[in-house]
GROMACS .gro file of C-alpha atoms in nm:
model
  403
    1MET     CA    1  -3.711   4.953 -17.544
    2SER     CA    2  -3.740   4.947 -17.910
    3LEU     CA    3  -3.631   5.319 -18.081
    4ALA     CA    4  -3.906   5.469 -18.083
    5GLU     CA    5  -3.956   5.431 -17.666
    6HIS     CA    6  -3.587   5.621 -17.666
    7LEU     CA    7  -3.714   5.891 -17.839
    8THR     CA    8  -3.999   5.925 -17.617
    9GLU     CA    9  -3.836   5.912 -17.320
   10LEU     CA   10  -3.621   6.131 -17.425
   11ARG     CA   11  -3.805   6.375 -17.551
   12SER     CA   12  -3.974   6.313 -17.181
   13ARG     CA   13  -3.653   6.440 -17.004
   14LEU     CA   14  -3.578   6.695 -17.296
   15LEU     CA   15  -3.874   6.873 -17.184
   16LYS     CA   16  -3.850   6.817 -16.792
   17CYS     CA   17  -3.479   7.004 -16.828
   18THR     CA   18  -3.664   7.257 -17.019
   19LEU     CA   19  -3.945   7.330 -16.779
   20ALA     CA   20  -3.666   7.406 -16.461
   21VAL     CA   21  -3.476   7.613 -16.699
   22LEU     CA   22  -3.845   7.795 -16.744
   23VAL     CA   23  -3.925   7.828 -16.408
   24LEU     CA   24  -3.577   7.901 -16.226
   25GLY     CA   25  -3.452   8.180 -16.524
   26ALA     CA   26  -3.830   8.349 -16.412
   27ALA     CA   27  -3.689   8.333 -16.038
   28ALA     CA   28  -3.330   8.461 -16.160
   29LEU     CA   29  -3.517   8.762 -16.352
   30VAL     CA   30  -3.574   8.919 -15.976
   31PHE     CA   31  -3.231   8.993 -15.933
   32ALA     CA   32  -3.122   8.983 -16.299
   33LYS     CA   33  -2.953   9.361 -16.261
   34PRO     CA   34  -2.708   9.248 -15.933
   35ILE     CA   35  -2.649   8.931 -16.150
   36PHE     CA   36  -2.547   9.132 -16.428
   37GLY     CA   37  -2.335   9.318 -16.225
   38VAL     CA   38  -2.115   9.049 -16.059
   39LEU     CA   39  -2.093   8.875 -16.477
   40MET     CA   40  -1.916   9.250 -16.574
   41LYS     CA   41  -1.689   9.301 -16.280
   42PRO     CA   42  -1.394   9.176 -16.446
   43VAL     CA   43  -1.423   9.389 -16.776
   44LEU     CA   44  -1.550   9.698 -16.555
   45ASP     CA   45  -1.201   9.632 -16.317
   46ALA     CA   46  -1.031   9.642 -16.719
   47LEU     CA   47  -1.140   9.968 -16.832
   48PRO     CA   48  -0.962  10.298 -16.717
   49ALA     CA   49  -1.102  10.405 -16.358
   50GLU     CA   50  -1.304  10.766 -16.529
   51GLY     CA   51  -1.460  10.544 -16.818
   52ARG     CA   52  -1.591  10.212 -16.591
   53SER     CA   53  -1.910  10.215 -16.777
   54LEU     CA   54  -2.147   9.954 -17.024
   55VAL     CA   55  -2.335  10.115 -17.301
   56TYR     CA   56  -2.674  10.026 -17.501
   57THR     CA   57  -2.734  10.064 -17.853
   58SER     CA   58  -3.136  10.061 -17.855
   59GLY     CA   59  -3.415  10.109 -17.617
   60ILE     CA   60  -3.475   9.739 -17.577
   61GLU     CA   61  -3.114   9.612 -17.524
   62GLU     CA   62  -3.065   9.629 -17.141
   63LEU     CA   63  -3.394   9.426 -17.137
   64ASN     CA   64  -3.313   9.206 -17.375
   65VAL     CA   65  -2.958   9.191 -17.099
   66LEU     CA   66  -3.178   9.113 -16.827
   67MET     CA   67  -3.379   8.873 -16.970
   68LYS     CA   68  -3.048   8.703 -17.086
   69VAL     CA   69  -2.928   8.704 -16.734
   70GLY     CA   70  -3.240   8.522 -16.637
   71VAL     CA   71  -3.204   8.237 -16.895
   72TYR     CA   72  -2.850   8.170 -16.833
   73CYS     CA   73  -2.854   8.175 -16.437
   74GLY     CA   74  -3.180   7.927 -16.511
   75ILE     CA   75  -2.956   7.692 -16.731
   76PHE     CA   76  -2.697   7.718 -16.459
   77LEU     CA   77  -2.867   7.644 -16.137
   78THR     CA   78  -3.066   7.334 -16.361
   79THR     CA   79  -2.747   7.178 -16.358
   80PRO     CA   80  -2.856   6.912 -16.108
   81VAL     CA   81  -3.172   6.868 -16.250
   82ILE     CA   82  -3.020   6.825 -16.604
   83LEU     CA   83  -2.740   6.577 -16.483
   84MET     CA   84  -2.999   6.349 -16.318
   85GLN     CA   85  -3.182   6.359 -16.648
   86ILE     CA   86  -2.890   6.194 -16.808
   87TRP     CA   87  -2.818   5.980 -16.548
   88GLY     CA   88  -3.172   5.839 -16.606
   89PHE     CA   89  -3.159   5.833 -16.953
   90VAL     CA   90  -2.850   5.659 -16.936
   91SER     CA   91  -2.881   5.382 -16.592
   92PRO     CA   92  -3.115   5.100 -16.784
   93GLY     CA   93  -2.800   5.030 -16.996
   94LEU     CA   94  -2.600   4.991 -16.637
   95TYR     CA   95  -2.459   4.720 -16.429
   96PRO     CA   96  -2.729   4.713 -16.065
   97ASP     CA   97  -2.433   4.782 -15.861
   98GLU     CA   98  -2.335   5.144 -16.106
   99ARG     CA   99  -2.667   5.287 -16.087
  100ARG     CA  100  -2.655   5.336 -15.731
  101TYR     CA  101  -2.359   5.570 -15.805
  102ALA     CA  102  -2.676   5.849 -15.969
  103GLY     CA  103  -2.649   6.095 -15.608
  104PRO     CA  104  -2.246   6.139 -15.600
  105PHE     CA  105  -2.255   6.139 -16.051
  106VAL     CA  106  -2.531   6.411 -16.033
  107PHE     CA  107  -2.287   6.607 -15.704
  108LEU     CA  108  -1.973   6.567 -15.916
  109GLY     CA  109  -2.128   6.728 -16.185
  110SER     CA  110  -2.236   7.023 -16.013
  111SER     CA  111  -1.937   7.049 -15.890
  112ALA     CA  112  -1.770   7.041 -16.164
  113PHE     CA  113  -1.945   7.309 -16.357
  114LEU     CA  114  -1.901   7.513 -16.108
  115ALA     CA  115  -1.555   7.493 -16.000
  116GLY     CA  116  -1.543   7.580 -16.435
  117ALA     CA  117  -1.737   7.859 -16.413
  118LEU     CA  118  -1.538   8.027 -16.101
  119PHE     CA  119  -1.215   7.940 -16.272
  120CYS     CA  120  -1.293   8.158 -16.567
  121TYR     CA  121  -1.462   8.421 -16.354
  122PHE     CA  122  -1.151   8.442 -16.139
  123ALA     CA  123  -0.852   8.339 -16.351
  124VAL     CA  124  -0.933   8.381 -16.681
  125LEU     CA  125  -1.154   8.641 -16.728
  126PRO     CA  126  -0.934   8.906 -16.521
  127SER     CA  127  -0.600   8.912 -16.695
  128MET     CA  128  -0.795   8.856 -17.050
  129PHE     CA  129  -0.981   9.151 -17.033
  130LYS     CA  130  -0.650   9.317 -16.930
  131PHE     CA  131  -0.513   9.203 -17.200
  132LEU     CA  132  -0.758   9.354 -17.428
  133LEU     CA  133  -0.896   9.697 -17.308
  134ASN     CA  134  -0.542   9.858 -17.191
  135ASP     CA  135  -0.244   9.957 -17.384
  136GLU     CA  136   0.083   9.864 -17.119
  137GLU     CA  137   0.238  10.161 -17.261
  138GLY     CA  138  -0.065  10.405 -17.254
  139LEU     CA  139  -0.127  10.297 -16.901
  140ALA     CA  140   0.238  10.353 -16.762
  141ILE     CA  141   0.220  10.745 -16.901
  142SER     CA  142  -0.081  10.802 -16.777
  143GLN     CA  143   0.048  10.632 -16.391
  144ARG     CA  144   0.331  10.864 -16.423
  145LEU     CA  145   0.213  11.183 -16.567
  146ASP     CA  146  -0.061  11.135 -16.249
  147VAL     CA  147   0.251  11.131 -16.008
  148GLY     CA  148   0.451  11.402 -16.179
  149ARG     CA  149   0.110  11.610 -16.098
  150LEU     CA  150   0.056  11.487 -15.776
  151ARG     CA  151   0.438  11.618 -15.713
  152ALA     CA  152   0.352  11.970 -15.940
  153ASP     CA  153   0.077  11.995 -15.647
  154ASP     CA  154   0.265  11.966 -15.377
  155ALA     CA  155   0.498  12.242 -15.513
  156LEU     CA  156   0.233  12.496 -15.588
  157ARG     CA  157   0.157  12.399 -15.249
  158PHE     CA  158   0.443  12.523 -15.080
  159LEU     CA  159   0.459  12.837 -15.269
  160ARG     CA  160   0.109  12.902 -15.155
  161ILE     CA  161   0.252  12.902 -14.840
  162GLY     CA  162   0.562  13.095 -14.916
  163ASP     CA  163   0.805  12.838 -14.889
  164ALA     CA  164   0.953  12.900 -15.225
  165GLU     CA  165   1.284  12.750 -15.155
  166ARG     CA  166   1.138  12.400 -15.067
  167ALA     CA  167   0.884  12.427 -15.385
  168GLY     CA  168   1.198  12.457 -15.652
  169LEU     CA  169   1.337  12.105 -15.495
  170LEU     CA  170   0.978  11.952 -15.555
  171ALA     CA  171   0.980  12.120 -15.968
  172LYS     CA  172   1.329  11.989 -15.940
  173ASP     CA  173   1.298  11.640 -15.833
  174ALA     CA  174   0.966  11.592 -16.030
  175SER     CA  175   1.093  11.710 -16.390
  176THR     CA  176   1.411  11.513 -16.342
  177ALA     CA  177   1.163  11.204 -16.336
  178LEU     CA  178   0.999  11.307 -16.594
  179LYS     CA  179   1.269  11.279 -16.784
  180ALA     CA  180   1.418  10.987 -16.702
  181ASP     CA  181   1.080  10.886 -16.726
  182GLY     CA  182   1.115  10.990 -17.121
  183LEU     CA  183   0.822  11.254 -17.136
  184GLY     CA  184   1.012  11.608 -17.099
  185GLN     CA  185   1.029  11.570 -17.437
  186MET     CA  186   0.776  11.432 -17.812
  187PRO     CA  187   0.921  11.327 -18.109
  188GLU     CA  188   0.848  11.567 -18.367
  189ALA     CA  189   0.622  11.330 -18.560
  190THR     CA  190   0.322  11.309 -18.277
  191ARG     CA  191   0.398  11.679 -18.150
  192ALA     CA  192   0.150  11.870 -18.467
  193PRO     CA  193  -0.154  11.682 -18.380
  194SER     CA  194  -0.149  11.763 -17.992
  195GLU     CA  195  -0.027  12.054 -18.022
  196SER     CA  196  -0.369  12.226 -17.901
  197VAL     CA  197  -0.384  11.973 -17.614
  198GLU     CA  198  -0.053  12.064 -17.544
  199LEU     CA  199  -0.109  12.497 -17.517
  200ALA     CA  200  -0.374  12.390 -17.324
  201ALA     CA  201  -0.235  12.241 -17.038
  202ARG     CA  202   0.042  12.482 -17.060
  203LEU     CA  203  -0.274  12.817 -16.999
  204ASP     CA  204  -0.412  12.565 -16.725
  205GLY     CA  205  -0.046  12.520 -16.581
  206LEU     CA  206   0.029  12.866 -16.531
  207GLY     CA  207  -0.309  12.993 -16.409
  208ARG     CA  208  -0.220  12.730 -16.117
  209LEU     CA  209   0.193  12.836 -16.136
  210VAL     CA  210  -0.036  13.266 -16.077
  211ASP     CA  211  -0.281  13.165 -15.831
  212ALA     CA  212  -0.006  13.033 -15.615
  213ALA     CA  213   0.248  13.324 -15.627
  214ALA     CA  214  -0.028  13.534 -15.539
  215ASP     CA  215  -0.105  13.310 -15.241
  216GLY     CA  216   0.275  13.339 -15.148
  217PHE     CA  217   0.355  13.653 -15.232
  218GLY     CA  218   0.057  13.857 -15.145
  219VAL     CA  219   0.009  14.273 -15.210
  220PRO     CA  220   0.342  14.364 -15.257
  221ALA     CA  221   0.361  14.153 -15.575
  222ARG     CA  222   0.018  14.266 -15.701
  223SER     CA  223   0.129  14.475 -16.002
  224VAL     CA  224   0.373  14.231 -16.168
  225LEU     CA  225   0.073  13.916 -16.110
  226ARG     CA  226  -0.125  14.203 -16.273
  227GLN     CA  227   0.073  14.230 -16.543
  228THR     CA  228   0.150  13.839 -16.554
  229VAL     CA  229  -0.242  13.803 -16.575
  230GLU     CA  230  -0.315  14.019 -16.854
  231LYS     CA  231  -0.006  13.833 -17.050
  232ARG     CA  232  -0.160  13.527 -16.944
  233ALA     CA  233  -0.533  13.653 -17.107
  234GLU     CA  234  -0.334  13.745 -17.445
  235ALA     CA  235  -0.170  13.381 -17.420
  236VAL     CA  236  -0.552  13.238 -17.372
  237GLU     CA  237  -0.711  13.472 -17.662
  238ALA     CA  238  -0.464  13.381 -17.904
  239TYR     CA  239  -0.536  12.984 -17.849
  240ALA     CA  240  -0.903  13.087 -17.899
  241LYS     CA  241  -0.807  13.218 -18.237
  242GLU     CA  242  -0.519  12.897 -18.300
  243ASP     CA  243  -0.238  13.113 -18.339
  244TYR     CA  244  -0.031  12.838 -18.132
  245GLY     CA  245   0.244  13.011 -18.156
  246ALA     CA  246   0.191  13.307 -18.044
  247SER     CA  247   0.029  13.208 -17.751
  248ALA     CA  248   0.336  12.989 -17.688
  249LYS     CA  249   0.515  13.285 -17.644
  250ALA     CA  250   0.284  13.519 -17.426
  251MET     CA  251   0.289  13.206 -17.216
  252ASP     CA  252   0.645  13.250 -17.176
  253GLU     CA  253   0.724  13.646 -17.103
  254ALA     CA  254   0.393  13.602 -16.862
  255ALA     CA  255   0.622  13.358 -16.630
  256SER     CA  256   0.937  13.559 -16.756
  257LEU     CA  257   0.734  13.807 -16.561
  258LEU     CA  258   0.598  13.586 -16.329
  259ALA     CA  259   0.986  13.538 -16.208
  260GLY     CA  260   0.993  13.950 -16.132
  261VAL     CA  261   0.725  13.860 -15.835
  262ALA     CA  262   1.017  13.771 -15.623
  263PRO     CA  263   1.364  13.811 -15.780
  264THR     CA  264   1.558  13.594 -15.539
  265ARG     CA  265   1.314  13.328 -15.608
  266ALA     CA  266   1.332  13.385 -15.969
  267GLU     CA  267   1.520  13.000 -16.029
  268GLU     CA  268   1.234  12.855 -15.828
  269LEU     CA  269   0.981  13.036 -16.055
  270SER     CA  270   1.151  12.911 -16.338
  271GLY     CA  271   1.184  12.540 -16.222
  272LEU     CA  272   0.840  12.570 -16.128
  273TRP     CA  273   0.650  12.648 -16.486
  274ARG     CA  274   0.960  12.465 -16.685
  275LEU     CA  275   0.745  12.097 -16.529
  276GLU     CA  276   0.433  12.275 -16.592
  277LYS     CA  277   0.594  12.271 -16.952
  278GLU     CA  278   0.705  11.900 -16.911
  279LEU     CA  279   0.349  11.798 -16.806
  280ALA     CA  280   0.189  11.969 -17.106
  281LEU     CA  281   0.441  11.797 -17.325
  282GLY     CA  282   0.371  11.396 -17.134
  283LYS     CA  283   0.020  11.512 -17.143
  284ALA     CA  284   0.011  11.605 -17.508
  285ARG     CA  285   0.220  11.238 -17.562
  286HIS     CA  286  -0.031  11.044 -17.418
  287VAL     CA  287  -0.321  11.151 -17.603
  288ALA     CA  288  -0.164  11.161 -17.917
  289ALA     CA  289  -0.118  10.812 -17.830
  290ALA     CA  290  -0.450  10.699 -17.697
  291TRP     CA  291  -0.648  10.814 -17.993
  292THR     CA  292  -0.825  10.487 -17.918
  293LYS     CA  293  -1.093  10.437 -17.639
  294PRO     CA  294  -1.302  10.122 -17.535
  295MET     CA  295  -1.655  10.189 -17.578
  296LEU     CA  296  -1.843   9.846 -17.518
  297THR     CA  297  -2.196   9.743 -17.503
  298MET     CA  298  -2.411   9.521 -17.242
  299ASN     CA  299  -2.502   9.276 -17.499
  300GLU     CA  300  -2.189   9.141 -17.661
  301GLN     CA  301  -1.987   9.192 -17.319
  302LEU     CA  302  -2.237   8.975 -17.156
  303SER     CA  303  -2.227   8.718 -17.442
  304LEU     CA  304  -1.878   8.718 -17.473
  305VAL     CA  305  -1.837   8.632 -17.059
  306LEU     CA  306  -2.179   8.381 -17.053
  307LEU     CA  307  -1.975   8.223 -17.332
  308LEU     CA  308  -1.640   8.143 -17.160
  309LEU     CA  309  -1.823   8.047 -16.844
  310LEU     CA  310  -2.023   7.847 -17.006
  311SER     CA  311  -1.711   7.657 -17.222
  312PHE     CA  312  -1.527   7.631 -16.872
  313GLY     CA  313  -1.850   7.476 -16.726
  314VAL     CA  314  -1.858   7.191 -16.983
  315ILE     CA  315  -1.472   7.149 -17.017
  316PHE     CA  316  -1.512   7.042 -16.651
  317GLU     CA  317  -1.742   6.821 -16.707
  318LEU     CA  318  -1.569   6.654 -16.961
  319PRO     CA  319  -1.394   6.350 -16.721
  320LEU     CA  320  -1.765   6.298 -16.552
  321VAL     CA  321  -1.862   6.267 -16.946
  322MET     CA  322  -1.606   6.076 -17.021
  323ALA     CA  323  -1.633   5.788 -16.778
  324LEU     CA  324  -2.011   5.816 -16.832
  325LEU     CA  325  -1.910   5.714 -17.200
  326GLY     CA  326  -1.662   5.466 -17.030
  327LEU     CA  327  -1.934   5.333 -16.809
  328VAL     CA  328  -2.182   5.269 -17.083
  329GLY     CA  329  -1.952   5.110 -17.260
  330ILE     CA  330  -1.947   5.361 -17.567
  331VAL     CA  331  -1.564   5.482 -17.534
  332LYS     CA  332  -1.299   5.239 -17.429
  333SER     CA  333  -0.948   5.355 -17.252
  334GLY     CA  334  -0.712   5.208 -17.529
  335TRP     CA  335  -0.933   5.364 -17.779
  336LEU     CA  336  -0.859   5.716 -17.594
  337MET     CA  337  -0.517   5.670 -17.530
  338LYS     CA  338  -0.463   5.551 -17.888
  339TYR     CA  339  -0.612   5.869 -18.060
  340GLN     CA  340  -0.451   6.136 -17.719
  341ARG     CA  341  -0.241   6.261 -17.983
  342HIS     CA  342  -0.532   6.426 -18.153
  343ALA     CA  343  -0.727   6.472 -17.889
  344PHE     CA  344  -0.431   6.733 -17.787
  345VAL     CA  345  -0.486   6.901 -18.097
  346VAL     CA  346  -0.832   6.923 -18.109
  347CYS     CA  347  -0.794   7.078 -17.804
  348LEU     CA  348  -0.566   7.310 -17.836
  349ILE     CA  349  -0.740   7.413 -18.139
  350ALA     CA  350  -1.086   7.467 -17.987
  351ALA     CA  351  -0.917   7.707 -17.690
  352ALA     CA  352  -0.761   7.888 -17.966
  353ILE     CA  353  -1.111   7.898 -18.128
  354LEU     CA  354  -1.283   8.018 -17.784
  355THR     CA  355  -1.032   8.216 -17.669
  356PRO     CA  356  -1.096   8.556 -17.782
  357THR     CA  357  -0.713   8.680 -17.743
  358GLY     CA  358  -0.431   8.574 -17.913
  359ASP     CA  359  -0.182   8.614 -17.564
  360VAL     CA  360   0.030   8.266 -17.441
  361VAL     CA  361  -0.120   8.340 -17.106
  362ASN     CA  362  -0.516   8.301 -17.156
  363LEU     CA  363  -0.444   8.063 -17.445
  364SER     CA  364  -0.298   7.839 -17.179
  365LEU     CA  365  -0.527   7.902 -16.907
  366MET     CA  366  -0.811   7.749 -17.147
  367ALA     CA  367  -0.626   7.466 -17.310
  368GLY     CA  368  -0.472   7.372 -16.982
  369PRO     CA  369  -0.718   7.250 -16.763
  370MET     CA  370  -0.914   7.148 -17.127
  371LEU     CA  371  -0.573   6.890 -17.137
  372LEU     CA  372  -0.595   6.810 -16.785
  373CYS     CA  373  -0.997   6.718 -16.808
  374TYR     CA  374  -0.892   6.499 -17.079
  375GLU     CA  375  -0.648   6.330 -16.892
  376MET     CA  376  -0.816   6.293 -16.601
  377GLY     CA  377  -1.145   6.138 -16.834
  378VAL     CA  378  -0.888   5.844 -16.944
  379LEU     CA  379  -0.800   5.744 -16.598
  380ALA     CA  380  -1.145   5.786 -16.518
  381VAL     CA  381  -1.254   5.535 -16.788
  382TRP     CA  382  -0.951   5.287 -16.765
  383LEU     CA  383  -1.039   5.253 -16.341
  384ILE     CA  384  -1.408   5.185 -16.420
  385GLU     CA  385  -1.287   4.898 -16.694
  386ARG     CA  386  -1.045   4.810 -16.430
  387ARG     CA  387  -1.342   4.709 -16.203
  388ARG     CA  388  -1.577   4.580 -16.427
  389GLY     CA  389  -1.288   4.349 -16.525
  390LYS     CA  390  -1.246   4.234 -16.184
  391GLN     CA  391  -1.643   4.179 -16.120
  392GLU     CA  392  -1.715   4.020 -16.438
  393ALA     CA  393  -1.409   3.767 -16.374
  394GLU     CA  394  -1.592   3.697 -16.006
  395THR     CA  395  -1.879   3.646 -16.116
  396SER     CA  396  -1.749   3.383 -16.382
  397ILE     CA  397  -1.555   3.213 -16.110
  398THR     CA  398  -1.848   3.223 -15.805
  399PRO     CA  399  -2.051   2.884 -16.037
  400THR     CA  400  -1.722   2.693 -16.077
  401THR     CA  401  -1.672   2.744 -15.721
  402GLY     CA  402  -2.017   2.640 -15.573
  403ALA     CA  403  -1.985   2.338 -15.778
   0.00000   0.00000   0.00000
């Protein structure tokens, strides 16, 4: 065919691919929202439990996102059709016995694209978003504070049922664990901006301690408990006026009064109050360190996830594409081996550009499969050339034998 005829055929095949994308994309729109939820699962799992949500910044952004999901699902589902059109376009340049590979080409191409997308979804996205969205130090502090809070609550429950001795032992163990983790103290440089948070946590802890003591010691301690509550109320008023020094002093006085509820258990009650203060310090430290938090938009995260899924799908298609180019005769295995080092550098640069994180793990997860697929492509081209050489040798020998 002439160049114009080639271009006409190419236009026809591109039109068929476009129509297939539109039809399958329109069908996928019915399930766009559930599909979007599946695509965003690695993103949401990497966010803190209390903040697992995405936002949209305009009234039509959610609709645009669902439309984009439908279009990309159409492209994904149209992969076999696209591969069939590619094969139909290049098949006139193949030997008759090579044209019978159309079925395996379409099947292997679709499987490779699916394998690349699944590898990205299960291996790359979780680790990548965990690296991007989580501060390891802040997450560790949060987990230790949660454990300390649970232990403190158990100690208060024992106090509530009248077992002050067991409550004191639990409070001592929890306090020791917090100090071992370095959460019982805070550098002076970070104390000032977190002072209000610390005192608010202290007030909350003092309230829990008073409630537990009221349940555990009952009516005989009512007068002392009343004085303690009044002193805590003074601390709240001082906190409201931002007189943090007076508020802290009033809370310590309230805790001292509370120790008079049961003079024989004053040490245990003091230990419980000390634990509440340490937890308040730890919370202030955590808040001071975690002064930024992710607020992710639907459109940006979907674009990033789809880019990576399609990138890995195309990367896993690389051996098949190279094999097809080898069948047509555009590339040779010797040329591919000669410029192998250059191809490695290009693969690393492409992986660094496509990977949004700077850590070695995620870079390796993209560069590794890319390099492996290139080597598989080189091997496929070499096997094709070897098979074609044998066929040509047999063809040249056959007439002589007949003669």
